[in-house]
Tab-separated table of C-alpha atoms in Angstrom:
chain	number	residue	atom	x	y	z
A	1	UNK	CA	11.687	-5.641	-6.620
A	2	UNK	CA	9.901	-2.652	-7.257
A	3	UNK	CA	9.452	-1.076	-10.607
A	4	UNK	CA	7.937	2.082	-9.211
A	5	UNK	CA	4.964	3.995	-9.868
A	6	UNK	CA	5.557	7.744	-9.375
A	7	UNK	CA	3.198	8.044	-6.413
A	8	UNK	CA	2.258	6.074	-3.392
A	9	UNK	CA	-0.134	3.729	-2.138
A	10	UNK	CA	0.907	5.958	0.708
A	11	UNK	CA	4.019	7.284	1.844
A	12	UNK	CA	7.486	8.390	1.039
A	13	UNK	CA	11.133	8.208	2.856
A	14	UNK	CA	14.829	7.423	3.029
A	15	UNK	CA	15.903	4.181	3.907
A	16	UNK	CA	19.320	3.799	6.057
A	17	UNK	CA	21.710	3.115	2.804
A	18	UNK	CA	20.396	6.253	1.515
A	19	UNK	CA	17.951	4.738	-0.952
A	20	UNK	CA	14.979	6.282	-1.705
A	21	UNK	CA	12.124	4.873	0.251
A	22	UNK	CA	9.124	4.466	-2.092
A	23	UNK	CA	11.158	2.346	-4.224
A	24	UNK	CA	11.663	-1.599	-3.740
A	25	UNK	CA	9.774	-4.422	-4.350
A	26	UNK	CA	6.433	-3.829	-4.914
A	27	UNK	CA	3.670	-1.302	-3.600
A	28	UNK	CA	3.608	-2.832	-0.210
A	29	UNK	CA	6.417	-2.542	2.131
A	30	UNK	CA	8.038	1.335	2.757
A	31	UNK	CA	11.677	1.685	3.527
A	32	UNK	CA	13.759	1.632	6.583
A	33	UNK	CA	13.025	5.031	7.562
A	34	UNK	CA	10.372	7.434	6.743
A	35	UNK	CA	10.719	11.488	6.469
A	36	UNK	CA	7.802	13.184	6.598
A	37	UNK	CA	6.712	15.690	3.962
A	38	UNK	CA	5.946	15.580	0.395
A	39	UNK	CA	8.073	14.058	-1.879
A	40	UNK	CA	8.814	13.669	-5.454
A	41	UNK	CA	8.039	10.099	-6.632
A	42	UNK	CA	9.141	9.445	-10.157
A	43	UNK	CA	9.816	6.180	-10.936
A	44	UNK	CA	12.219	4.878	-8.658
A	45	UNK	CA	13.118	1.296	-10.297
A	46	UNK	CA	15.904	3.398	-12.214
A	47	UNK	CA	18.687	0.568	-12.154
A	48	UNK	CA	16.934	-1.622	-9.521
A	49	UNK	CA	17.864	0.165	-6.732
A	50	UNK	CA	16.237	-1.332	-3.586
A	51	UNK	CA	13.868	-0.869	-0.648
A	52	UNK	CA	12.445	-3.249	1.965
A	53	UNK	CA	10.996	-3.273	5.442
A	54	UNK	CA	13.647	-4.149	8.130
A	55	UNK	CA	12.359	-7.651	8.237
A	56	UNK	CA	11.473	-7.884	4.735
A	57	UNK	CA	7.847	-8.425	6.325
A	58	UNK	CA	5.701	-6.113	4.148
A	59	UNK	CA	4.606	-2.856	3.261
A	60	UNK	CA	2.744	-1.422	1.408
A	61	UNK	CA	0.024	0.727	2.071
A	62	UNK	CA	-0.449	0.962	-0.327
A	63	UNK	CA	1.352	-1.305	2.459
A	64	UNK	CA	1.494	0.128	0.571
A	65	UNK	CA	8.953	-2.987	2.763
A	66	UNK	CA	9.581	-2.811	-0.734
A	67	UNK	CA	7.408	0.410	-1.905
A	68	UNK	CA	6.918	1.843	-4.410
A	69	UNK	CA	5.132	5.015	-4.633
A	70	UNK	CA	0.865	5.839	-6.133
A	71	UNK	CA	1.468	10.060	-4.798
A	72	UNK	CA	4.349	11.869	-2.690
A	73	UNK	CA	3.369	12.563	0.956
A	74	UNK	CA	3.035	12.130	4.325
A	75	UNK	CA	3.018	8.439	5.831
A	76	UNK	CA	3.218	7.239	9.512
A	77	UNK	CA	3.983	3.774	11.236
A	78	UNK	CA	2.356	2.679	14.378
A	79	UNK	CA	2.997	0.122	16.550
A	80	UNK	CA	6.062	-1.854	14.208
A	81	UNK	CA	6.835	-5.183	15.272
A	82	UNK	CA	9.424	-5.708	17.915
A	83	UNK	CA	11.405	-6.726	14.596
A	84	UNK	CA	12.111	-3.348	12.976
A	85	UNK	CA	9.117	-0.913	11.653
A	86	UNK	CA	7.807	-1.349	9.049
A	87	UNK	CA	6.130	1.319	6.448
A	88	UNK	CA	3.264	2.186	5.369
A	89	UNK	CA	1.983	1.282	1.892
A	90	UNK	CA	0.906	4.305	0.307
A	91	UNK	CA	1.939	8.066	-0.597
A	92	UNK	CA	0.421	10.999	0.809
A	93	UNK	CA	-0.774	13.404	-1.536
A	94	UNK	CA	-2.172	16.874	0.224
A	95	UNK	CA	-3.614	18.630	-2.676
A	96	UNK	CA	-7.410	19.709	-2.396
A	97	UNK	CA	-10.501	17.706	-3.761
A	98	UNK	CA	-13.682	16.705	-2.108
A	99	UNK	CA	-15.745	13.727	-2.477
A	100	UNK	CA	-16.986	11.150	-0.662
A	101	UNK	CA	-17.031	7.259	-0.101
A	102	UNK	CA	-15.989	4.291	2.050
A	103	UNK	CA	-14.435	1.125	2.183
A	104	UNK	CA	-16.550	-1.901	0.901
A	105	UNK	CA	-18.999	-2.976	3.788
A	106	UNK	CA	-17.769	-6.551	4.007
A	107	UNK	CA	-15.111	-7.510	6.549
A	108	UNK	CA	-14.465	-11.026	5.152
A	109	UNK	CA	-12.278	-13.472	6.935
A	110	UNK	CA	-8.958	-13.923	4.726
A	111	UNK	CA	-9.405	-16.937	2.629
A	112	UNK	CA	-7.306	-20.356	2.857
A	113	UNK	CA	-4.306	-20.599	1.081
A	114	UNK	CA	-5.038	-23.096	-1.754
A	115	UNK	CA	-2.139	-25.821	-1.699
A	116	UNK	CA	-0.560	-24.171	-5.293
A	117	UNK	CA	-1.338	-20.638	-6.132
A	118	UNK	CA	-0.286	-19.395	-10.313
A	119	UNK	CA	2.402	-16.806	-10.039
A	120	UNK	CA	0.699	-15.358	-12.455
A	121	UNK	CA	-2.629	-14.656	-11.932
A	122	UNK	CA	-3.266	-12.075	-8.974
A	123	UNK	CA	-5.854	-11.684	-6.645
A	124	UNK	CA	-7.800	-8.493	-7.246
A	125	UNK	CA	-9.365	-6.782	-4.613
A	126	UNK	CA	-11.651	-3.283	-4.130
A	127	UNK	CA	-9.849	-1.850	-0.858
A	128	UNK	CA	-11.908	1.343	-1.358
A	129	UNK	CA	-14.355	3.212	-3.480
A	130	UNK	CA	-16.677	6.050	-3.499
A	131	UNK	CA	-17.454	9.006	-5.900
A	132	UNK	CA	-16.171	12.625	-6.846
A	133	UNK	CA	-17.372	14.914	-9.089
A	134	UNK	CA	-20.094	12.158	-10.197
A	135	UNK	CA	-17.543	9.297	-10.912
A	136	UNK	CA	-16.998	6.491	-9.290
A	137	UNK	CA	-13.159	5.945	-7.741
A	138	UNK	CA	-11.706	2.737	-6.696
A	139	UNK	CA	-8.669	1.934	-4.791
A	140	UNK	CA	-7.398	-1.755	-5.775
A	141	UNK	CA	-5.092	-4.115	-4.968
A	142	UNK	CA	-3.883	-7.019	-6.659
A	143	UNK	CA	-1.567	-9.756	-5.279
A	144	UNK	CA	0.608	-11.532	-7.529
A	145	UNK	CA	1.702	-15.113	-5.641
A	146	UNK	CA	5.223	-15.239	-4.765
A	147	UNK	CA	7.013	-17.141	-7.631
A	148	UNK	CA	9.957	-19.782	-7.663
A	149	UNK	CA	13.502	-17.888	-8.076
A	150	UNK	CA	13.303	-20.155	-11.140
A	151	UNK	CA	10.285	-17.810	-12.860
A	152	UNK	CA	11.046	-14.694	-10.856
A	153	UNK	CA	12.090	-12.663	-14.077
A	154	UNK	CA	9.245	-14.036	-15.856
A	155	UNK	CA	6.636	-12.544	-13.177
A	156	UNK	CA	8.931	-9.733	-13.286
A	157	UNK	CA	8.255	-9.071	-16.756
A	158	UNK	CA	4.172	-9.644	-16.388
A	159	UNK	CA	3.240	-7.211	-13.397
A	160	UNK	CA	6.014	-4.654	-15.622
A	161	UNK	CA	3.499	-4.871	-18.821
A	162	UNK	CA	0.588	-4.664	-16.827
A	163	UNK	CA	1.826	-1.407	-15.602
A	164	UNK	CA	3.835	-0.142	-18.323
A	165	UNK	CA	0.415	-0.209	-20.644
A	166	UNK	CA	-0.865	2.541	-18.389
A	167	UNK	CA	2.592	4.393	-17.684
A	168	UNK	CA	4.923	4.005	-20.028
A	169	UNK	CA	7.746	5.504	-17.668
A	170	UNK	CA	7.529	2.553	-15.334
A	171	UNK	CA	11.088	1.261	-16.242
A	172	UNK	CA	11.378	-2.539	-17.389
A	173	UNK	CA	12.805	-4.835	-14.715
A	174	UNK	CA	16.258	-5.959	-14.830
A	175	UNK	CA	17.679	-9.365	-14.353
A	176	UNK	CA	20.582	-8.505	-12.394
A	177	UNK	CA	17.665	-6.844	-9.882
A	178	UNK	CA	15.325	-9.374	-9.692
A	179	UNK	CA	17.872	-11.812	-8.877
A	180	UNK	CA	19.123	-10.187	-6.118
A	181	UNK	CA	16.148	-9.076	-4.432
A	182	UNK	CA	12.880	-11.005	-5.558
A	183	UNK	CA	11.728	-13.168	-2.800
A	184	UNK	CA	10.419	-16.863	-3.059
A	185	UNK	CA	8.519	-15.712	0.514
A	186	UNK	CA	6.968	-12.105	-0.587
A	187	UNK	CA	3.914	-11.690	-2.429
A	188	UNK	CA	4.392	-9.011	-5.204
A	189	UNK	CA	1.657	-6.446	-4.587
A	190	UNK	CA	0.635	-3.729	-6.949
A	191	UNK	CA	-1.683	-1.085	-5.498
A	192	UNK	CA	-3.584	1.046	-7.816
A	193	UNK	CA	-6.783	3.214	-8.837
A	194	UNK	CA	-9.430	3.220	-11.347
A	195	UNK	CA	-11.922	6.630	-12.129
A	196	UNK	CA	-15.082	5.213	-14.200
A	197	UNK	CA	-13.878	2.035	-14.396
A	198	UNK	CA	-10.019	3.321	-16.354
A	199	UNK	CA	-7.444	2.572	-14.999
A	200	UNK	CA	-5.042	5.600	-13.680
A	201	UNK	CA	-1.288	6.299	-13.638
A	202	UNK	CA	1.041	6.882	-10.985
A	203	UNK	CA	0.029	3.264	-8.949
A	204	UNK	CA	2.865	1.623	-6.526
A	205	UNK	CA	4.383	-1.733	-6.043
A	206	UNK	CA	5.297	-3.824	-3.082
A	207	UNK	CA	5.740	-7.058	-1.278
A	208	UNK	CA	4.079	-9.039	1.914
A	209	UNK	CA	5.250	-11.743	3.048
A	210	UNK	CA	3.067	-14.934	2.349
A	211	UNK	CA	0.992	-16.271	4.769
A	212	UNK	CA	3.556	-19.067	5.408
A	213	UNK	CA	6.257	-16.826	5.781
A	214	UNK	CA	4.290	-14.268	8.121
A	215	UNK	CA	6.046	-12.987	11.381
A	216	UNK	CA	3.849	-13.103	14.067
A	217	UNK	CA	5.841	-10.025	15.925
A	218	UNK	CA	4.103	-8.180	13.155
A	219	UNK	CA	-0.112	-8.938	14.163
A	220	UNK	CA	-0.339	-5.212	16.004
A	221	UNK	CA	1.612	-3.390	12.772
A	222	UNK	CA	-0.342	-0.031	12.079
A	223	UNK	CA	0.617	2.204	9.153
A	224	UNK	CA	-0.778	4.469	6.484
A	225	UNK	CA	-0.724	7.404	4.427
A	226	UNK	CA	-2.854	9.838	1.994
A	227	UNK	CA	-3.172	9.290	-1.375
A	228	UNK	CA	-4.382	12.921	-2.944
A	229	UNK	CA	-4.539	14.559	-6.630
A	230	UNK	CA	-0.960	16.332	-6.235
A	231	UNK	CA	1.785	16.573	-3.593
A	232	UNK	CA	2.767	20.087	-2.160
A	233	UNK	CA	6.044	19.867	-4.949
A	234	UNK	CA	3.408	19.450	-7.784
A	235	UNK	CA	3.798	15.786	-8.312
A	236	UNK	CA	0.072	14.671	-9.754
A	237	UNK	CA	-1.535	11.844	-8.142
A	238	UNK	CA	-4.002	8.866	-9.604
A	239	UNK	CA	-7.398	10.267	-7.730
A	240	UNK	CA	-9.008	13.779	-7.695
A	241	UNK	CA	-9.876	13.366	-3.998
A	242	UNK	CA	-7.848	13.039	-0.663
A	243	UNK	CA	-7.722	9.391	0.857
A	244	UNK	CA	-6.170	8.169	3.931
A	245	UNK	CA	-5.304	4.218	3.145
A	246	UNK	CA	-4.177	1.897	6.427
A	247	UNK	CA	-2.335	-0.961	6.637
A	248	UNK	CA	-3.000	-3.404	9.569
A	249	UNK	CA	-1.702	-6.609	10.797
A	250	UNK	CA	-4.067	-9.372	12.009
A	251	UNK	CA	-4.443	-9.211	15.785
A	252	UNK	CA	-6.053	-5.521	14.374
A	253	UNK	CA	-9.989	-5.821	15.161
A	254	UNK	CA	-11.196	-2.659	14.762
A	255	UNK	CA	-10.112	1.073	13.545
A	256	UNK	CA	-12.487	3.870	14.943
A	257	UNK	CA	-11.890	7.288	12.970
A	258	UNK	CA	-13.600	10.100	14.914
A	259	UNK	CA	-14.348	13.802	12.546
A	260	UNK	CA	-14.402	17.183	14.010
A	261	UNK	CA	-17.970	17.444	14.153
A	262	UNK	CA	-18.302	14.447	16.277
A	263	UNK	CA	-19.191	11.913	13.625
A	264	UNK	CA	-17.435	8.586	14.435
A	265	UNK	CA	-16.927	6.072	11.507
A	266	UNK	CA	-15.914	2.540	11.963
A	267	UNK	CA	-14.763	1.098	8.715
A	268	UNK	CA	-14.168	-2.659	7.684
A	269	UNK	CA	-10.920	-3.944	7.183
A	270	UNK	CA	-10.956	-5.450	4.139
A	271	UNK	CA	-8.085	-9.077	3.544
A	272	UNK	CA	-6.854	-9.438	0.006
A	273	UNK	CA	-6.731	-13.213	-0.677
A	274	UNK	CA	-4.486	-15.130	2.272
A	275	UNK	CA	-2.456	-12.272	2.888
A	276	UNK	CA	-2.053	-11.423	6.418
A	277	UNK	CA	-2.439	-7.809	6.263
A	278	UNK	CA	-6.133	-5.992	6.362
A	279	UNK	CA	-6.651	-2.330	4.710
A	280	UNK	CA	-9.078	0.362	5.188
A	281	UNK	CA	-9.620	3.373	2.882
A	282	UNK	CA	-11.100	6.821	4.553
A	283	UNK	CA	-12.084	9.261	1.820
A	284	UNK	CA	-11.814	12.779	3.076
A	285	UNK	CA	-15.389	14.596	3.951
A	286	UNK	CA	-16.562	18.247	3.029
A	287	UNK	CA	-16.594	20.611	4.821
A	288	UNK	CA	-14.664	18.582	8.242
A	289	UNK	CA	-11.588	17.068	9.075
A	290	UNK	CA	-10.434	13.736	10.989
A	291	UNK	CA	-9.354	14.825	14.810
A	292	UNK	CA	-8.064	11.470	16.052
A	293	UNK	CA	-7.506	7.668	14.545
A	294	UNK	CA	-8.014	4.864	17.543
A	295	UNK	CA	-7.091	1.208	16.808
A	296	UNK	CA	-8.303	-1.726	19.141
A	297	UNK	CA	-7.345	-5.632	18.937
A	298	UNK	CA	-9.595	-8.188	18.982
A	299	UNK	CA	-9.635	-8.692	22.182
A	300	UNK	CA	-11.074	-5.193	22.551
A	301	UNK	CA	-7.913	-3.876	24.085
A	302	UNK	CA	-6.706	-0.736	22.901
A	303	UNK	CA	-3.185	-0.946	20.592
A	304	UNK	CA	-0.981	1.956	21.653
A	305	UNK	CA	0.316	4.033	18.976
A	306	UNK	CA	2.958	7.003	18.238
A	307	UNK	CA	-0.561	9.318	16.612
A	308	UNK	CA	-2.061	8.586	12.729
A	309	UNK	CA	-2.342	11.877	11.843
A	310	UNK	CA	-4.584	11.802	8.447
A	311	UNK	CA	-6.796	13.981	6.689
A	312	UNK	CA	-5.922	15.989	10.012
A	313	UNK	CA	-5.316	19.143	8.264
């Protein structure tokens, strides 16, 4: 379902039909396959074309796999589900900026699903913040409940104006699209920043599957991507500073980011209402650079992984 922003809550790609892989149902789930490198992320709703994960499971970082993009980039998956991989949520963006920040201190257990959620009023949530150049940046996501087919169009239309009111190119929804490819089982999930409290352009929209409709292959998924000012082609991103956003499932316990000078950071994974899928947002640091990601279940064992490469360079 995606109405696309033009950059992404974290990566970019090609799916197997030849679609274009930021585009799909929401900022959450990436397509089929991802190529790495910059891309150019206008908005990719243009006629409804579609994008999901293999498994229609989520991502996007963002989850974001129906993806749509918040800035072109690199994006990696680790660990996919025996199911098909799925893709990361978010654009990379590789332009220059410093800053700094972190991910909200609170790892809070996802909450229980209430026994009717409104289609139409999303849970917000503060994935990441921080400052640069003395204002405060925030990486948010909100999760629309997944509506009946019945009211599909009409949530359609409502996450649309949200989004159109701050980009006027996001293109409206069509019903021919939503029919075919909005999910009673997916969450719609926009991903998006704010500078000083405004809200900025060039967000992304995707789809997780709800907690009842969650594939337990999934728990180890691992993926993410950087969110920057501007792509290597020039396309502008939401936030004047680099961030590396990850997506992981929920047998994920811990992500330990270790920085060239030795500093090791441990950041909370942060739930967004009673979806399954946890997020953590790494602003880049002056003046250093990240030399390896590790991710651990919570058992303590160590999830194998192909190599996160963020902020790396």
């Amino acid at each position: 379902m995606s109405t696309g922003g033009d950059n992404a809550a974290f990566g970019a790609g090609t799916a197997a039909d030849g679609t274009d892989a930021w585009v799909g149902r929401g900022l959450a789930d990436a397509a089929t396959g991802a190529r790495i490198g910059s891309v150019p992320l206008p908005d990719i709703m243009a006629g409804g074309r579609r994008i999901r994960r293999r498994r229609r499971t989520m991502v996007g970082a963002l989850a974001l796999a129906a993806t749509v993009a918040l800035a072109g980039g690199v994006t990696a998956t680790l660990h996919p589900g025996p199911g098909g991989a799925p893709q990361p949520l978010v654009a990379a963006n590789s332009g220059p900026a410093t800053g700094t920040g972190a991910t909200p201190a609170t790892d809070r257990a996802p909450t229980t699903a209430p026994a009717a959620k409104d289609p139409f009023t999303p849970v917000r949530v503060v994935i990441g913040q921080g400052t640069v150049d003395g204002k405060e940046w925030k990486l948010w996501q909100a999760v629309w409940p997944a509506a009946p087919k019945e009211r599909a169009y009409e949530q359609a239309l409502a996450v649309w104006q949200e989004r159109n009111a701050v980009d006027p190119t996001v293109e409206k929804p069509t019903t021919d699209f939503v029919q075919h490819y909005w999910s009673t089982t997916e969450d719609v999930v926009n991903t998006y920043a704010t500078l000083d409290g405004v809200r900025q352009k060039y967000d992304s929209q995707g789809s997780f599957p709800d907690a009842a409709h969650f594939d337990p292959r999934d728990g180890d998924y691992i993926g993410g991507g950087v969110i920057g000012p501007r792509s290597k082609d020039g396309t502008p991103g939401p936030l004047p500073i680099r961030l590396a956003s990850v997506t992981a499932g929920p047998n994920v316990g811990r992500i330990v980011v270790t920085w060239t000078d030795g500093t090791v950071l441990e950041p909370q994974l942060v739930p967004v209402g009673d979806t399954p899928y946890r997020h953590v947002v790494v602003p880049e640091q002056p003046g250093r650079k990240v030399q390896s990601w590790q991710f651990f279940a919570k058992d303590g064992t160590r999830i194998p992984d192909s190599g996160l490469k963020l902020l790396t360079e």
